[in-house]
Coordinates of C-alpha atoms in Angstrom, one line a residue:
M1 CA -79.1 -48.3 56.2
E2 CA -76.7 -45.3 55.6
T3 CA -77.5 -42.8 52.9
S4 CA -74.6 -41.9 50.6
F5 CA -74.3 -38.2 49.7
L6 CA -71.5 -38.7 47.1
P7 CA -72.6 -38.0 43.5
T8 CA -73.1 -41.0 41.5
T9 CA -71.1 -39.5 38.6
L10 CA -68.0 -37.3 38.6
P11 CA -68.2 -33.9 36.8
T12 CA -66.6 -33.7 33.5
A13 CA -63.1 -32.1 33.6
K14 CA -62.8 -28.8 31.8
P15 CA -60.1 -28.8 29.1
L16 CA -57.0 -26.9 29.9
P17 CA -56.5 -23.6 28.0
A18 CA -54.4 -24.0 24.9
F19 CA -50.9 -22.4 25.1
R20 CA -49.4 -20.8 22.0
T21 CA -46.0 -22.3 21.1
L22 CA -43.4 -20.7 18.9
S23 CA -42.6 -22.6 15.9
T24 CA -39.1 -24.0 15.6
A25 CA -38.3 -21.9 12.7
A26 CA -39.3 -18.7 14.5
S27 CA -37.3 -19.5 17.6
L28 CA -34.1 -20.1 15.5
H29 CA -34.2 -16.8 13.6
P30 CA -34.0 -13.3 15.1
H31 CA -36.9 -10.8 14.8
P32 CA -36.7 -9.2 11.3
R33 CA -37.1 -5.7 12.9
R34 CA -34.2 -6.3 15.2
S35 CA -32.0 -7.5 12.3
T36 CA -32.9 -4.3 10.4
I37 CA -31.9 -2.1 13.4
R38 CA -28.7 -4.0 13.9
A39 CA -27.8 -3.6 10.2
A40 CA -28.5 0.1 10.3
I41 CA -26.2 0.6 13.3
T42 CA -23.4 -1.4 11.6
R43 CA -23.8 0.7 8.5
G44 CA -23.8 3.9 10.5
R45 CA -20.6 2.9 12.2
K46 CA -18.9 2.1 8.9
E47 CA -19.9 5.5 7.5
D48 CA -18.6 7.2 10.6
T49 CA -15.2 5.4 10.2
V50 CA -15.0 6.4 6.5
A51 CA -15.8 10.0 7.5
A52 CA -13.1 9.9 10.2
V53 CA -10.5 8.7 7.8
R54 CA -11.4 11.4 5.3
E55 CA -11.2 14.0 8.0
Q56 CA -7.7 12.9 8.9
L57 CA -6.6 13.1 5.3
E58 CA -7.2 16.8 5.2
G59 CA -3.9 18.5 5.6
C60 CA -2.1 15.2 5.8
Y61 CA 1.5 15.0 4.5
L62 CA 2.0 11.3 4.9
L63 CA -0.2 8.2 5.5
A64 CA 1.5 5.0 6.7
G65 CA 0.1 1.6 7.5
I66 CA 1.4 -0.4 10.5
R67 CA 0.9 -4.1 11.1
Y68 CA -0.7 -4.2 14.6
E69 CA -1.7 -7.9 14.8
G70 CA -0.7 -9.2 18.2
L71 CA -0.4 -5.8 19.9
T72 CA -2.4 -5.1 22.9
V73 CA -4.8 -2.1 23.5
K74 CA -2.3 -0.8 26.1
Q75 CA 0.6 -1.0 23.6
L76 CA -1.5 0.9 21.0
Q77 CA -2.3 3.6 23.5
G78 CA 1.3 3.9 24.4
I79 CA 2.2 4.5 20.8
R80 CA -0.5 7.2 20.5
D81 CA 0.8 8.9 23.6
A82 CA 4.4 8.9 22.2
L83 CA 3.4 10.5 18.9
P84 CA 3.7 14.2 18.2
E85 CA 0.5 16.2 18.5
T86 CA 0.5 16.6 14.7
C87 CA 0.0 12.8 14.2
R88 CA -2.9 10.5 14.7
L89 CA -3.0 6.7 14.9
L90 CA -6.3 5.1 13.8
V91 CA -7.3 1.5 13.7
A92 CA -9.7 0.8 10.9
K93 CA -10.6 -2.0 8.4
N94 CA -8.7 -2.0 5.1
T95 CA -12.0 -1.9 3.2
L96 CA -13.2 1.2 4.9
V97 CA -9.8 3.0 4.5
G98 CA -9.8 1.9 0.9
K99 CA -13.2 3.5 0.4
A100 CA -12.1 6.7 2.0
V101 CA -9.0 7.1 -0.2
E102 CA -10.8 6.2 -3.5
G103 CA -10.1 8.8 -6.2
T104 CA -7.3 10.5 -4.2
P105 CA -3.5 10.3 -4.3
W106 CA -3.6 8.2 -1.2
E107 CA -5.1 5.4 -3.2
A108 CA -1.5 4.4 -4.0
L109 CA -1.5 2.8 -0.6
K110 CA -4.0 0.1 -1.6
P111 CA -1.3 -2.6 -2.3
C112 CA -0.6 -2.9 1.4
M113 CA -4.2 -3.0 2.5
K114 CA -4.0 -6.6 3.7
G115 CA -4.1 -8.1 7.2
M116 CA -4.7 -6.1 10.4
N117 CA -3.4 -2.5 10.0
A118 CA -3.4 0.6 12.0
W119 CA -3.0 3.9 10.1
L120 CA -0.6 6.7 10.9
F121 CA -1.7 10.2 9.7
V122 CA 1.1 12.7 9.7
H123 CA 0.0 16.4 9.6
T124 CA 3.5 17.9 9.6
E125 CA 6.3 18.3 7.1
E126 CA 8.7 16.9 9.8
V127 CA 8.2 13.3 8.6
P128 CA 11.3 11.7 10.3
A129 CA 10.2 13.0 13.7
A130 CA 6.7 11.6 13.2
L131 CA 8.1 8.1 12.4
K132 CA 10.7 8.0 15.1
P133 CA 8.3 7.2 18.1
Y134 CA 7.1 4.0 16.4
R135 CA 10.6 2.9 15.5
A136 CA 11.5 3.4 19.2
F137 CA 8.5 1.2 20.2
Q138 CA 9.6 -1.5 17.8
K139 CA 13.1 -1.6 19.2
E140 CA 11.9 -1.6 22.8
E141 CA 9.2 -4.3 22.3
R142 CA 11.4 -6.3 19.8
V143 CA 8.7 -6.4 17.2
E144 CA 10.7 -5.1 14.2
E145 CA 9.9 -8.2 12.2
T146 CA 6.3 -8.9 13.2
N147 CA 4.9 -5.3 13.5
D148 CA 6.7 -3.2 10.8
F149 CA 5.4 -0.5 8.5
V150 CA 3.5 -2.1 5.6
G151 CA 3.8 0.9 3.4
A152 CA 3.2 4.7 3.1
V153 CA 2.3 7.4 0.7
F154 CA 4.1 10.7 0.6
E155 CA 3.5 13.3 -2.1
G156 CA 1.5 10.7 -4.1
K157 CA 4.3 8.2 -4.2
F158 CA 4.1 4.7 -2.6
Y159 CA 6.9 3.7 -0.2
G160 CA 7.2 0.0 0.6
P161 CA 8.7 -1.3 3.9
G162 CA 12.2 -1.3 2.3
D163 CA 11.9 2.4 1.3
F164 CA 11.3 3.9 4.7
K165 CA 14.9 4.9 5.1
A166 CA 14.4 7.6 2.6
L167 CA 11.5 9.0 4.6
E168 CA 13.3 8.6 7.9
T169 CA 16.4 10.4 6.8
M170 CA 14.7 13.4 5.1
P171 CA 16.3 16.7 6.2
S172 CA 14.2 18.8 8.5
R173 CA 12.9 22.2 7.4
A174 CA 15.5 23.9 9.5
E175 CA 18.3 21.9 7.9
V176 CA 17.1 22.6 4.4
Y177 CA 16.6 26.3 5.3
A178 CA 20.2 26.6 6.6
K179 CA 21.5 24.9 3.5
L180 CA 19.7 27.2 1.1
L181 CA 20.7 30.3 3.1
G182 CA 24.3 29.1 2.9
A183 CA 24.0 28.6 -0.9
L184 CA 22.5 32.0 -1.4
Q185 CA 25.4 33.6 0.4
G186 CA 28.0 31.4 -1.3
P187 CA 29.2 30.8 -4.8
A188 CA 26.7 30.3 -7.6
T189 CA 27.7 26.6 -8.0
S190 CA 26.4 26.0 -4.4
L191 CA 23.1 27.6 -5.2
V192 CA 22.7 25.4 -8.3
T193 CA 23.5 22.3 -6.3
T194 CA 20.9 23.2 -3.7
L195 CA 18.3 23.9 -6.4
Q196 CA 18.8 20.4 -7.8
A197 CA 17.5 19.0 -4.5
P198 CA 14.0 17.5 -4.4
S199 CA 11.4 20.1 -5.3
R200 CA 9.6 19.7 -1.9
D201 CA 12.7 20.8 -0.1
V202 CA 13.4 23.8 -2.3
V203 CA 9.9 25.0 -2.2
A204 CA 9.7 24.7 1.5
V205 CA 12.9 26.6 2.1
L206 CA 12.1 29.3 -0.5
S207 CA 8.8 29.9 1.2
A208 CA 10.5 30.2 4.6
Y209 CA 13.1 32.6 3.1
V210 CA 10.4 34.8 1.6
R211 CA 8.6 34.9 5.0
K212 CA 11.8 35.9 6.6
L213 CA 12.4 38.7 4.2
E214 CA 8.8 39.9 4.7
E215 CA 9.3 39.9 8.5
E216 CA 12.5 41.9 8.2
A217 CA 10.9 44.4 5.8
G218 CA 8.0 44.8 8.2
A219 CA 10.2 45.4 11.2
A220 CA 12.3 48.0 9.4

């Protein structure tokens, strides 16, 4: 008779270690700390944008909004490259630009802060030359209707899209300078007519004329 060496009873199985499982609610919501960090980064970027706009407003003669919806990054860069060195094109949200211009003469631009806008900062008195590159872009790309200027502020006055002709046909400093010099050398009636021109033109030319006299006196 064979003897069996198998145990008469099997050992009791040990329970498997318990695994922690994330609750459904926790898995659906991001970590609170990560959310705080993300919010801080977003807030920091907004503050940087407001600061950048305010920096561009320093020494700015004209601020204009351009509807850029539908334009590509390449097209926007092409516009930037074509602008004079005295101009800057900045893409920023209307709310941030609005915050930057609060309490300043540029606040008159708020009526056109709708939709997707890029902002043209002109740091020169030669306004027509600053606007010309974008007009050329509009004509070349045939976007006169879809991507026009939405408005501008110059000397505290708001200019709507239909008012831009006045800005684009402003005489240059050289033209006004020549006109005033001609009036100074001509009859008194010519001088009176010149002095009746917009104050910005007269002041600019008179300043240039004074500088010219000072330079001549210094060279003498």
